[in-house]
Amino acid sequence: MATVAPSETKTMLTLPGDAVRQIQWRFADRFDLQMLVQSARGVARGTVARLVAAGERNTHEWTPGKAEMMEAFDRAGITAAFMEPEEGGFISGPKNLALSLAAFELAWVDGGAATASLAGSLSLAPIHERGTAEQLHHYKSLSAPPQPGEERKTWRGAFVLTEPIPYVGVDTGMLSGKVRVAEWKDGEEPWLQVDKRGRFITNIAFANFVTAAVGSDDERIKGSCFVILEETDEGTFDHGTPTKKLVHQLSSTGDPIFNMKVPASRIVGGYTVKDGVIVPNYSHGEVLEAVFKRTRVGVGLMTAAKLLSAVEPVIRYQRQRFRGAEGAKPGSIRYEQGIQQREDALHRLVDVWATGEAAASLGFATARLFDQIEPVEKQKTAMLKERGIQGGRAEMKALKESEQRAIELLSLKEDDPRRAELAADPLVQYVLMDAETNVICPATKLWNTGHGTNILREAVSLMGGYGITEDCPGFLANKWMDAQLEATYEGPEAVQRRQLTVTMTGEVFLALFRSWTLEMRRIASTRPGTGACTLASAMKLWLWTLEHLQLAKDPTGGKLYHGQRQGVTFALADALCWLLASRYQILDTMELEARGGDDPVASEGLEGTVQFLSDLCHTQAAAAAGEVSRICAELVFGYNQHPNWDEEEHKSCFLASELEEYEVTMPGIGAMAVDVIASDGSHPQKAGPCADCAGNNEFLRLQNRLSACLSGSRLAKDRAAENVATVMIPEALDYPV
Ligand SMILES: Cc1cc2nc3c(=O)[nH]c(=O)nc-3n(C[C@H](O)[C@H](O)[C@H](O)COP(=O)(O)OP(=O)(O)OC[C@H]3O[C@@H](n4cnc5c(N)ncnc54)[C@H](O)[C@@H]3O)c2cc1C
């Protein structure tokens, strides 16, 4: 392999450890989260790894071993991480980062284990987001593990939205689950009859309660709602048969059937009675919106963990590949470096690693932002309530002014005195954070799991035949297959893309995006090695394309940027995700560089670590630029009709006879002309005269510039690859296979 590292280049000596990660992912000052990470890791690399190694994934049934895993979660504090201290938890305030870190640790070993941990929180999420105070306290307290001396079992819940085909999937509005009035005596609370069948419901084998989405089948109940059903309620609570999953077998999944009578107080968020009709305070759609707004980030981080977890086993495999062979004596390059002598093997591992870094940075940024927005959102709600505004259109109208103030803030220079005033306005803070979360949450779910799955295939392939065996260290083949489920559940890719196509065109988001482009240029001016300039150029190209497509039409006059035109909107959403992942990766590397020196552990070998992570950023930025360039070019030119060789379309071509005339005044033109029609009407063998780029010259200028901006990116990749070949790894993986 070519040696490109200048002599002063520092190299990373060991794999990034906890101290580095805590700074990058911003929980260096959160001792509670650090403890949670350690205990979740203990369960993952102990109980969970042993279950996988013992073949517990080979059965669809819920086994004592899998049940023991749930108990281990309880003992390790993973279950209680979702609760407030007064509900039996130990973390107060927002917990998105906490839950994400726990899921990340579990998924490092097994995705099903991580899902099992998240599913309990998901079952409580409707209650957490929209439940009444009593519902919240009751179900969260029961779902927290018992305190010492308390005689009870931990309650476990399941979230029941998906139904047997043809109902709920992507279109969550279509429900076949129904609710009717069972009994309603004068002056007493009504009783409801709930009929719901679930499909693919996680945690169902052992659930004591479920939160289920149902629509009204009775004129005395308005619309739809979520209801809470308990195992001991009157009627049928059938846990159903286990789903024959090919993935995530450590979690329980099945198709339950419910036919139950429950009091109306089980409607999540309560209800009022208006003219003899029960009106739920929240429709099932409103509950879902609040739930999915927050919960998808953990899933995205599960795939990120798997990508990063692949690095160490692949390095070990590559290095040891030829040991034991006659020709590979200790000390020889073949013995010491194995397959790592080969550039391609290293480059592909660099790609896996860079993707994992970007996915983790994007996911943890989203989780943190969710934590930050929670108190601000409460403040916003209180402020608007004071003005007599509570949700709906009135709120959207009221926030319009704050949106304009937010956009103004983003346009002000650093030293503008108005900045402080605007930045201190909680409503401005809210609309900014809201615009960002509404994009980066679906982006995390979409890019981390979708693209992440593709890259996990690369990781598996780097292990050769071993990669697709049960014996593969790091369970890589399981992780690859499991990732496909992560891309599917809590709404498959189409759901995320649909959300992105709406949120990414918001005025505030686009203003933020413009400011991020400048931010990348600023970073590039002092840290060109991060690829920030490449990224900024790619961001500019994406924005130009979006603006162009919003006005452009196809040859039949149809609008290109349109909700029904997923070929355009979804592709642009995909392109955006690449840019976002790369941006947060660069920001995390900058954070490490800025703060690493203050930490006694992270400061050791810091320069080398920052250099390596910067090279990964550069590699990833170049990959993002290539993807964006390809997608945008296809969209900008792909909807133009290609010219034909017919009379109408070849007006711009030269006739051979004309060329002879022109040659007199413009010597040499004959050699330059490309689309020449001969006197017998024949023409060059191709689709038609070359399409011109009328109106799209600016695109080509930006795309050209972007190509030149790739300068240095392969040198960075070479440098990262060299470092991968020398970085020290432990003697053996720290969990059994
Ligand atoms: C192991 C497992 C655990 C699960 N756990 C739960 C759980 O605990 N609770 C629960 O409620 N559900 C659960 N689910 C269900 C899961 O959320 C759904 O399977 C998922 O949302 C996809 O829905 P679907 O299977 O109906 O796919 P479909 O909706 O049929 O999608 C099939 C394909 O069509 C595409 N598609 C669909 N609609 C559109 C559209 N409008 N535009 C473009 N493309 C579209 C999709 O992107 C996808 O590629 C689980 C599923 C599994 C497999």
CSV table of C-alpha atoms and ligand atoms in Angstrom, one decimal, residues 115 119 122-123 157-172 196 198-204 211 213 226 243 245-249 251-254 288 292 296 445 484-498 563 566 570, ligand 1:
chain,number,residue,atom,x,y,z
A,115,THR,CA,-35.4,-4.3,21.0
A,119,ALA,CA,-40.2,-2.4,23.6
A,122,LEU,CA,-42.5,1.8,23.7
A,123,SER,CA,-45.5,0.3,25.4
A,157,GLY,CA,-46.2,-4.0,28.4
A,158,ALA,CA,-46.5,-4.2,24.6
A,159,PHE,CA,-47.4,-1.6,22.1
A,160,VAL,CA,-50.2,-2.8,19.7
A,161,LEU,CA,-50.6,-0.8,16.6
A,162,THR,CA,-49.9,-3.1,13.6
A,163,GLU,CA,-52.9,-5.3,12.6
A,164,PRO,CA,-53.3,-8.3,10.3
A,165,ILE,CA,-53.2,-7.3,6.6
A,166,PRO,CA,-55.0,-5.4,5.0
A,167,TYR,CA,-54.9,-2.8,7.8
A,168,VAL,CA,-52.3,-0.8,9.7
A,169,GLY,CA,-48.9,-0.7,8.2
A,170,VAL,CA,-47.5,2.5,6.8
A,171,ASP,CA,-51.0,3.9,6.6
A,172,THR,CA,-51.6,4.0,10.3
A,196,LYS,CA,-58.3,-5.7,18.4
A,198,GLY,CA,-52.3,-7.4,16.5
A,199,ARG,CA,-49.6,-8.5,14.1
A,200,PHE,CA,-45.9,-8.7,14.9
A,201,ILE,CA,-46.2,-7.4,18.5
A,202,THR,CA,-43.0,-7.2,20.5
A,203,ASN,CA,-43.0,-8.4,24.2
A,204,ILE,CA,-46.3,-10.0,23.7
A,211,THR,CA,-51.6,0.0,24.8
A,213,ALA,CA,-54.9,1.6,18.8
A,226,PHE,CA,-55.4,4.4,22.3
A,243,THR,CA,-44.0,-15.0,14.9
A,245,LYS,CA,-38.9,-14.4,12.8
A,246,LEU,CA,-35.5,-14.8,11.0
A,247,VAL,CA,-34.2,-12.0,13.1
A,248,HIS,CA,-34.1,-10.5,16.6
A,249,GLN,CA,-35.1,-13.9,18.1
A,251,SER,CA,-37.2,-10.5,21.7
A,252,SER,CA,-40.7,-11.9,21.8
A,253,THR,CA,-43.0,-11.2,18.9
A,254,GLY,CA,-46.5,-12.6,18.2
A,288,LEU,CA,-48.8,8.0,17.5
A,292,PHE,CA,-42.9,8.1,17.1
A,296,ARG,CA,-37.2,6.0,16.5
A,445,LYS,CA,-34.0,6.0,11.3
A,484,GLN,CA,-33.2,-5.2,8.1
A,485,LEU,CA,-35.8,-5.4,10.9
A,486,GLU,CA,-34.5,-2.2,12.3
A,487,ALA,CA,-35.1,-0.6,8.9
A,488,THR,CA,-38.7,-2.0,8.9
A,489,TYR,CA,-40.2,-1.7,12.3
A,490,GLU,CA,-41.6,1.5,13.9
A,491,GLY,CA,-42.4,2.4,10.3
A,492,PRO,CA,-40.4,1.2,7.3
A,493,GLU,CA,-38.3,3.4,5.1
A,494,ALA,CA,-41.3,4.9,3.1
A,495,VAL,CA,-42.6,6.4,6.4
A,496,GLN,CA,-39.4,8.1,7.2
A,497,ARG,CA,-38.9,9.4,3.6
A,498,ARG,CA,-42.5,10.7,3.6
A,563,GLY,CA,-46.1,14.4,-2.7
A,566,GLN,CA,-41.8,9.8,-4.7
A,570,PHE,CA,-37.8,10.4,-1.7
B,1,LIG,C1,-40.2,-8.4,14.6
B,1,LIG,C2,-41.2,-7.3,14.5
B,1,LIG,C3,-41.6,-6.6,15.6
B,1,LIG,C4,-42.6,-5.7,15.5
B,1,LIG,N1,-43.1,-5.1,16.7
B,1,LIG,C5,-44.2,-4.3,16.6
B,1,LIG,C6,-44.8,-3.8,17.8
B,1,LIG,O1,-44.3,-4.0,18.9
B,1,LIG,N2,-45.9,-3.1,17.7
B,1,LIG,C7,-46.5,-2.8,16.5
B,1,LIG,O2,-47.5,-2.2,16.5
B,1,LIG,N3,-45.9,-3.3,15.4
B,1,LIG,C8,-44.8,-4.0,15.4
B,1,LIG,N4,-44.2,-4.5,14.2
B,1,LIG,C9,-44.8,-4.1,12.9
B,1,LIG,C10,-44.0,-3.2,12.1
B,1,LIG,O3,-44.0,-1.9,12.7
B,1,LIG,C11,-44.5,-3.2,10.7
B,1,LIG,O4,-44.2,-4.5,10.2
B,1,LIG,C12,-43.8,-2.1,9.9
B,1,LIG,O5,-44.3,-0.8,10.3
B,1,LIG,C13,-44.1,-2.3,8.4
B,1,LIG,O6,-45.5,-2.4,8.2
B,1,LIG,P1,-45.9,-3.6,7.2
B,1,LIG,O7,-45.2,-4.9,7.6
B,1,LIG,O8,-47.4,-3.6,7.1
B,1,LIG,O9,-45.3,-3.2,5.8
B,1,LIG,P2,-46.0,-2.5,4.5
B,1,LIG,O10,-46.7,-1.3,5.0
B,1,LIG,O11,-46.8,-3.6,3.8
B,1,LIG,O12,-44.7,-2.1,3.7
B,1,LIG,C14,-44.1,-3.0,2.7
B,1,LIG,C15,-43.2,-2.1,1.8
B,1,LIG,O13,-44.0,-1.2,1.1
B,1,LIG,C16,-43.6,0.1,1.3
B,1,LIG,N5,-44.7,1.0,1.4
B,1,LIG,C17,-45.8,0.9,2.1
B,1,LIG,N6,-46.6,2.0,2.0
B,1,LIG,C18,-45.9,2.8,1.2
B,1,LIG,C19,-46.2,4.1,0.7
B,1,LIG,N7,-47.3,4.8,1.1
B,1,LIG,N8,-45.3,4.7,-0.1
B,1,LIG,C20,-44.2,4.0,-0.5
B,1,LIG,N9,-43.9,2.8,-0.1
B,1,LIG,C21,-44.7,2.2,0.7
B,1,LIG,C22,-42.8,0.1,2.6
B,1,LIG,O14,-41.8,1.0,2.7
B,1,LIG,C23,-42.2,-1.3,2.5
B,1,LIG,O15,-41.0,-1.3,1.8
B,1,LIG,C24,-43.2,-5.4,14.3
B,1,LIG,C25,-42.7,-6.0,13.1
B,1,LIG,C26,-41.8,-7.0,13.2
B,1,LIG,C27,-41.3,-7.7,12.0
